[in-house]
PDB file of C-alpha atoms in Angstrom:
ATOM      1  CA  MET A  90       0.000   0.000   0.000  1.00 71.00           C
ATOM      2  CA  SER A  91       1.384   3.397  -0.998  1.00 74.00           C
ATOM      3  CA  VAL A  92       1.533   6.364   1.382  1.00 71.00           C
ATOM      4  CA  THR A  93      -1.276   8.046  -0.584  1.00 72.00           C
ATOM      5  CA  GLU A  94      -3.508   4.983  -0.270  1.00 76.00           C
ATOM      6  CA  HIS A  95      -2.701   4.762   3.428  1.00 76.00           C
ATOM      7  CA  LEU A  96      -3.708   8.406   3.968  1.00 80.00           C
ATOM      8  CA  LEU A  97      -6.874   7.990   1.909  1.00 84.00           C
ATOM      9  CA  VAL A  98      -8.074   5.077   4.028  1.00 88.00           C
ATOM     10  CA  PHE A  99      -8.078   7.210   7.177  1.00 89.00           C
ATOM     11  CA  ILE A 100      -9.726  10.176   5.436  1.00 90.00           C
ATOM     12  CA  SER A 101     -12.329   7.811   3.986  1.00 93.00           C
ATOM     13  CA  MET A 102     -13.113   6.408   7.436  1.00 95.00           C
ATOM     14  CA  ILE A 103     -13.876   9.864   8.838  1.00 96.00           C
ATOM     15  CA  LEU A 104     -15.968  10.833   5.815  1.00 96.00           C
ATOM     16  CA  SER A 105     -17.805   7.498   6.026  1.00 97.00           C
ATOM     17  CA  LEU A 106     -18.668   8.174   9.658  1.00 97.00           C
ATOM     18  CA  GLY A 107     -20.198  11.488   8.566  1.00 97.00           C
ATOM     19  CA  LEU A 108     -22.275   9.819   5.854  1.00 97.00           C
ATOM     20  CA  ALA A 109     -23.322   7.060   8.241  1.00 97.00           C
ATOM     21  CA  ASP A 110     -24.457   9.593  10.846  1.00 97.00           C
ATOM     22  CA  LEU A 111     -26.345  11.600   8.232  1.00 97.00           C
ATOM     23  CA  LEU A 112     -28.089   8.549   6.767  1.00 97.00           C
ATOM     24  CA  THR A 113     -28.876   7.192  10.242  1.00 97.00           C
ATOM     25  CA  SER A 114     -30.495  10.513  11.135  1.00 96.00           C
ATOM     26  CA  VAL A 115     -32.633  10.359   7.981  1.00 96.00           C
ATOM     27  CA  HIS A 116     -33.619   6.778   8.796  1.00 96.00           C
ATOM     28  CA  ARG A 117     -34.597   7.676  12.369  1.00 95.00           C
ATOM     29  CA  LEU A 118     -36.596  10.706  11.240  1.00 96.00           C
ATOM     30  CA  VAL A 119     -38.502   8.586   8.727  1.00 95.00           C
ATOM     31  CA  HIS A 120     -39.065   5.870  11.311  1.00 93.00           C
ATOM     32  CA  ALA A 121     -40.422   8.375  13.849  1.00 93.00           C
ATOM     33  CA  ARG A 122     -42.300  10.416  11.201  1.00 92.00           C
ATOM     34  CA  LYS A 123     -45.534  10.570  13.252  1.00 93.00           C
ATOM     35  CA  ARG A 124     -43.634  12.508  15.942  1.00 94.00           C
ATOM     36  CA  VAL A 125     -41.634  14.668  13.528  1.00 94.00           C
ATOM     37  CA  ARG A 126     -42.619  18.194  12.629  1.00 96.00           C
ATOM     38  CA  PHE A 127     -41.014  18.147   9.172  1.00 95.00           C
ATOM     39  CA  ASP A 128     -39.184  21.096   7.638  1.00 96.00           C
ATOM     40  CA  TRP A 129     -37.518  21.046   4.234  1.00 97.00           C
ATOM     41  CA  LEU A 130     -34.684  23.456   5.119  1.00 97.00           C
ATOM     42  CA  PRO A 131     -32.574  21.062   7.238  1.00 97.00           C
ATOM     43  CA  VAL A 132     -33.243  18.325   4.664  1.00 97.00           C
ATOM     44  CA  ALA A 133     -31.873  20.620   1.935  1.00 97.00           C
ATOM     45  CA  TRP A 134     -28.731  21.269   3.980  1.00 98.00           C
ATOM     46  CA  ALA A 135     -28.414  17.538   4.711  1.00 98.00           C
ATOM     47  CA  ALA A 136     -28.469  16.934   0.937  1.00 97.00           C
ATOM     48  CA  PHE A 137     -25.854  19.680   0.553  1.00 97.00           C
ATOM     49  CA  ILE A 138     -23.598  18.050   3.158  1.00 97.00           C
ATOM     50  CA  PHE A 139     -24.083  14.632   1.530  1.00 97.00           C
ATOM     51  CA  LEU A 140     -22.949  16.032  -1.840  1.00 95.00           C
ATOM     52  CA  LEU A 141     -20.105  17.951  -0.220  1.00 95.00           C
ATOM     53  CA  ILE A 142     -18.760  14.847   1.543  1.00 96.00           C
ATOM     54  CA  VAL A 143     -18.902  12.810  -1.665  1.00 94.00           C
ATOM     55  CA  GLN A 144     -17.210  15.616  -3.629  1.00 91.00           C
ATOM     56  CA  TYR A 145     -14.529  16.009  -0.959  1.00 91.00           C
ATOM     57  CA  TRP A 146     -13.811  12.282  -0.989  1.00 91.00           C
ATOM     58  CA  TRP A 147     -13.701  12.269  -4.789  1.00 87.00           C
ATOM     59  CA  SER A 148     -11.176  15.102  -4.901  1.00 83.00           C
ATOM     60  CA  SER A 149      -9.091  13.871  -1.961  1.00 81.00           C
ATOM     61  CA  TYR A 150      -7.106  11.402  -4.069  1.00 71.00           C
ATOM     62  CA  THR A 151      -5.136  14.120  -5.821  1.00 69.00           C
ATOM     63  CA  ALA A 152      -4.888  16.211  -2.641  1.00 65.00           C
ATOM     64  CA  THR A 153      -3.166  13.473  -0.650  1.00 62.00           C
ATOM     65  CA  GLN A 154      -0.421  13.012  -3.241  1.00 64.00           C
ATOM     66  CA  ALA A 155       1.392  16.211  -2.219  1.00 67.00           C
ATOM     67  CA  GLU A 156       4.543  15.708  -0.158  1.00 69.00           C
ATOM     68  CA  VAL A 157       3.401  18.223   2.459  1.00 65.00           C
ATOM     69  CA  TRP A 158       1.035  15.552   3.880  1.00 67.00           C
ATOM     70  CA  GLN A 159       3.733  12.903   4.183  1.00 71.00           C
ATOM     71  CA  ASN A 160       4.539  13.785   7.808  1.00 78.00           C
ATOM     72  CA  PHE A 161       2.389  13.580  10.910  1.00 82.00           C
ATOM     73  CA  PHE A 162       1.736  17.311  11.311  1.00 83.00           C
ATOM     74  CA  GLY A 163       0.821  17.813   7.666  1.00 81.00           C
ATOM     75  CA  PHE A 164      -1.492  14.823   7.761  1.00 83.00           C
ATOM     76  CA  ALA A 165      -3.072  15.992  11.035  1.00 85.00           C
ATOM     77  CA  PHE A 166      -3.863  19.302   9.333  1.00 86.00           C
ATOM     78  CA  LEU A 167      -5.291  17.465   6.321  1.00 87.00           C
ATOM     79  CA  LEU A 168      -7.627  15.544   8.650  1.00 91.00           C
ATOM     80  CA  LEU A 169      -9.243  18.734   9.944  1.00 95.00           C
ATOM     81  CA  SER A 170     -11.503  19.146   6.888  1.00 95.00           C
ATOM     82  CA  PRO A 171     -12.977  15.623   7.103  1.00 96.00           C
ATOM     83  CA  VAL A 172     -13.506  16.125  10.845  1.00 97.00           C
ATOM     84  CA  VAL A 173     -15.376  19.393  10.195  1.00 97.00           C
ATOM     85  CA  LEU A 174     -17.455  17.636   7.508  1.00 97.00           C
ATOM     86  CA  TYR A 175     -18.293  14.902  10.017  1.00 98.00           C
ATOM     87  CA  LEU A 176     -19.382  17.490  12.612  1.00 98.00           C
ATOM     88  CA  ALA A 177     -21.544  19.258  10.023  1.00 97.00           C
ATOM     89  CA  ALA A 178     -23.163  15.969   9.011  1.00 98.00           C
ATOM     90  CA  ALA A 179     -23.781  15.089  12.651  1.00 97.00           C
ATOM     91  CA  SER A 180     -25.393  18.440  13.463  1.00 96.00           C
ATOM     92  CA  VAL A 181     -27.537  19.231  10.429  1.00 97.00           C
ATOM     93  CA  LEU A 182     -30.463  16.982  11.401  1.00 96.00           C
ATOM     94  CA  PRO A 183     -32.007  16.557  14.858  1.00 95.00           C
ATOM     95  CA  ASP A 184     -31.481  13.484  16.989  1.00 92.00           C
ATOM     96  CA  VAL A 185     -34.594  11.406  17.513  1.00 90.00           C
ATOM     97  CA  GLU A 186     -35.210  10.598  21.157  1.00 84.00           C
ATOM     98  CA  ALA A 187     -37.300   7.637  22.349  1.00 79.00           C
ATOM     99  CA  GLU A 188     -40.286   9.879  23.051  1.00 85.00           C
ATOM    100  CA  GLY A 189     -41.505  13.377  22.332  1.00 87.00           C
ATOM    101  CA  LEU A 190     -41.943  15.651  19.350  1.00 91.00           C
ATOM    102  CA  VAL A 191     -39.032  16.287  16.984  1.00 93.00           C
ATOM    103  CA  ASP A 192     -39.255  19.817  15.590  1.00 96.00           C
ATOM    104  CA  MET A 193     -36.912  20.055  12.622  1.00 96.00           C
ATOM    105  CA  ARG A 194     -37.388  23.817  12.175  1.00 97.00           C
ATOM    106  CA  ALA A 195     -36.645  24.554  15.824  1.00 96.00           C
ATOM    107  CA  HIS A 196     -33.534  22.337  15.685  1.00 96.00           C
ATOM    108  CA  TYR A 197     -32.322  24.039  12.516  1.00 97.00           C
ATOM    109  CA  PHE A 198     -32.573  27.566  13.895  1.00 97.00           C
ATOM    110  CA  GLU A 199     -31.255  26.569  17.314  1.00 96.00           C
ATOM    111  CA  HIS A 200     -28.111  25.048  15.767  1.00 96.00           C
ATOM    112  CA  ARG A 201     -27.713  27.216  12.654  1.00 97.00           C
ATOM    113  CA  THR A 202     -24.882  29.360  14.049  1.00 97.00           C
ATOM    114  CA  TRP A 203     -22.783  26.307  14.952  1.00 96.00           C
ATOM    115  CA  PHE A 204     -23.556  24.591  11.625  1.00 97.00           C
ATOM    116  CA  PHE A 205     -22.672  27.583   9.455  1.00 97.00           C
ATOM    117  CA  LEU A 206     -19.581  28.497  11.473  1.00 98.00           C
ATOM    118  CA  LEU A 207     -18.413  24.969  10.648  1.00 98.00           C
ATOM    119  CA  GLY A 208     -18.952  26.021   7.027  1.00 97.00           C
ATOM    120  CA  VAL A 209     -16.737  29.074   7.547  1.00 97.00           C
ATOM    121  CA  LEU A 210     -14.044  26.890   9.106  1.00 97.00           C
ATOM    122  CA  LEU A 211     -14.326  24.321   6.305  1.00 96.00           C
ATOM    123  CA  VAL A 212     -13.842  26.917   3.554  1.00 95.00           C
ATOM    124  CA  CYS A 213     -10.796  28.318   5.364  1.00 95.00           C
ATOM    125  CA  LEU A 214      -9.311  24.823   5.772  1.00 95.00           C
ATOM    126  CA  ILE A 215      -9.941  23.893   2.127  1.00 90.00           C
ATOM    127  CA  VAL A 216      -8.286  27.078   0.877  1.00 91.00           C
ATOM    128  CA  ALA A 217      -5.350  26.630   3.283  1.00 90.00           C
ATOM    129  CA  THR A 218      -4.965  23.018   2.135  1.00 86.00           C
ATOM    130  CA  ALA A 219      -4.877  24.103  -1.500  1.00 83.00           C
ATOM    131  CA  VAL A 220      -2.294  26.807  -0.779  1.00 83.00           C
ATOM    132  CA  LEU A 221      -0.127  24.321   1.150  1.00 83.00           C
ATOM    133  CA  ARG A 222      -0.289  22.033  -1.898  1.00 79.00           C
ATOM    134  CA  GLY A 223       1.177  24.857  -3.982  1.00 79.00           C
ATOM    135  CA  HIS A 224      -1.993  26.208  -5.585  1.00 77.00           C
ATOM    136  CA  PRO A 225      -2.360  29.991  -5.791  1.00 78.00           C
ATOM    137  CA  PHE A 226      -4.428  31.707  -3.104  1.00 79.00           C
ATOM    138  CA  LEU A 227      -6.550  33.366  -5.788  1.00 80.00           C
ATOM    139  CA  GLY A 228      -6.915  30.354  -8.082  1.00 72.00           C
ATOM    140  CA  PRO A 229      -9.827  29.686 -10.456  1.00 70.00           C
ATOM    141  CA  GLY A 230     -12.001  27.801  -7.959  1.00 74.00           C
ATOM    142  CA  ARG A 231     -11.765  30.509  -5.306  1.00 83.00           C
ATOM    143  CA  ILE A 232     -14.907  32.277  -6.559  1.00 87.00           C
ATOM    144  CA  PHE A 233     -16.861  29.249  -5.343  1.00 90.00           C
ATOM    145  CA  HIS A 234     -15.000  29.257  -2.035  1.00 92.00           C
ATOM    146  CA  ALA A 235     -15.659  32.978  -1.596  1.00 93.00           C
ATOM    147  CA  ALA A 236     -19.363  32.435  -2.311  1.00 94.00           C
ATOM    148  CA  PHE A 237     -19.595  29.555   0.194  1.00 96.00           C
ATOM    149  CA  LEU A 238     -17.753  31.650   2.776  1.00 96.00           C
ATOM    150  CA  LEU A 239     -20.188  34.545   2.294  1.00 96.00           C
ATOM    151  CA  ILE A 240     -23.149  32.141   2.441  1.00 96.00           C
ATOM    152  CA  SER A 241     -21.904  30.570   5.679  1.00 97.00           C
ATOM    153  CA  ILE A 242     -21.226  33.899   7.375  1.00 97.00           C
ATOM    154  CA  THR A 243     -24.617  35.282   6.310  1.00 97.00           C
ATOM    155  CA  LEU A 244     -26.585  32.254   7.493  1.00 97.00           C
ATOM    156  CA  ALA A 245     -24.680  32.023  10.791  1.00 97.00           C
ATOM    157  CA  TRP A 246     -25.573  35.655  11.438  1.00 96.00           C
ATOM    158  CA  THR A 247     -29.237  35.888  10.359  1.00 96.00           C
ATOM    159  CA  ALA A 248     -32.271  33.951  11.583  1.00 96.00           C
ATOM    160  CA  ASN A 249     -34.494  35.206   8.752  1.00 97.00           C
ATOM    161  CA  ARG A 250     -36.207  32.123   7.326  1.00 97.00           C
ATOM    162  CA  ARG A 251     -36.708  33.679   3.892  1.00 97.00           C
ATOM    163  CA  VAL A 252     -33.002  34.407   3.616  1.00 97.00           C
ATOM    164  CA  HIS A 253     -32.183  30.857   4.704  1.00 97.00           C
ATOM    165  CA  ALA A 254     -34.633  29.380   2.178  1.00 96.00           C
ATOM    166  CA  ALA A 255     -33.365  31.454  -0.749  1.00 96.00           C
ATOM    167  CA  VAL A 256     -29.713  30.883   0.092  1.00 96.00           C
ATOM    168  CA  ALA A 257     -30.172  27.110   0.585  1.00 96.00           C
ATOM    169  CA  ALA A 258     -31.498  26.699  -2.951  1.00 94.00           C
ATOM    170  CA  PHE A 259     -28.712  28.928  -4.302  1.00 95.00           C
ATOM    171  CA  ALA A 260     -26.015  27.042  -2.351  1.00 95.00           C
ATOM    172  CA  ILE A 261     -27.124  23.640  -3.640  1.00 95.00           C
ATOM    173  CA  GLY A 262     -27.125  24.966  -7.201  1.00 94.00           C
ATOM    174  CA  LEU A 263     -23.701  26.498  -6.660  1.00 93.00           C
ATOM    175  CA  LEU A 264     -22.326  23.225  -5.269  1.00 93.00           C
ATOM    176  CA  VAL A 265     -23.648  21.298  -8.273  1.00 93.00           C
ATOM    177  CA  LEU A 266     -22.053  23.888 -10.577  1.00 91.00           C
ATOM    178  CA  PHE A 267     -18.762  23.567  -8.642  1.00 88.00           C
ATOM    179  CA  ILE A 268     -18.839  19.765  -8.992  1.00 88.00           C
ATOM    180  CA  VAL A 269     -19.642  19.933 -12.708  1.00 89.00           C
ATOM    181  CA  SER A 270     -16.947  22.543 -13.387  1.00 85.00           C
ATOM    182  CA  ASN A 271     -14.334  20.546 -11.468  1.00 77.00           C
ATOM    183  CA  THR A 272     -15.343  17.340 -13.224  1.00 76.00           C
ATOM    184  CA  LEU A 273     -14.989  18.963 -16.637  1.00 71.00           C
ATOM    185  CA  ARG A 274     -11.668  20.543 -15.661  1.00 67.00           C
ATOM    186  CA  ILE A 275     -10.233  17.364 -14.118  1.00 53.00           C
ATOM    187  CA  GLY A 276     -11.727  14.761 -16.467  1.00 46.00           C
TER     188      GLY A 276
END
């Protein structure tokens, strides 16, 4: 097993834990649906996080090939993004307790600041990772990173539901555009 493959296994484990937590939350919400006050907004952000984790995993193969990650401290820094993705996946949907009502809207707005500050941290880590790999700070993909940073800061700050609804739809579209543009550029 090469060093790159070795690094990817550990990154994949953390990302898999995030997906498992996210999918388990969906399963539990569906199972307890009679006690769930449904809201589409956290579901939209759960879909966003799902796509983001898959995209991160897909792009991590080339990222781990840089020599900067070949020591413990570099690799520990590289692990921060998957850990933040895991925390976002674990916090986007409410936990289902054995009894009682599950209010998805209340959970979303109660935890929105934490969730979107994780988004701010994730963008900063992704840009720092790219710069450490030798990519320019103001590279071609940075417009997407700047947009996601602005989105995260805005949604961490405001509790206006209309703003959250409009920005969620925009963010998902932007993420799909980012994935398509990267796929066309890479492939």
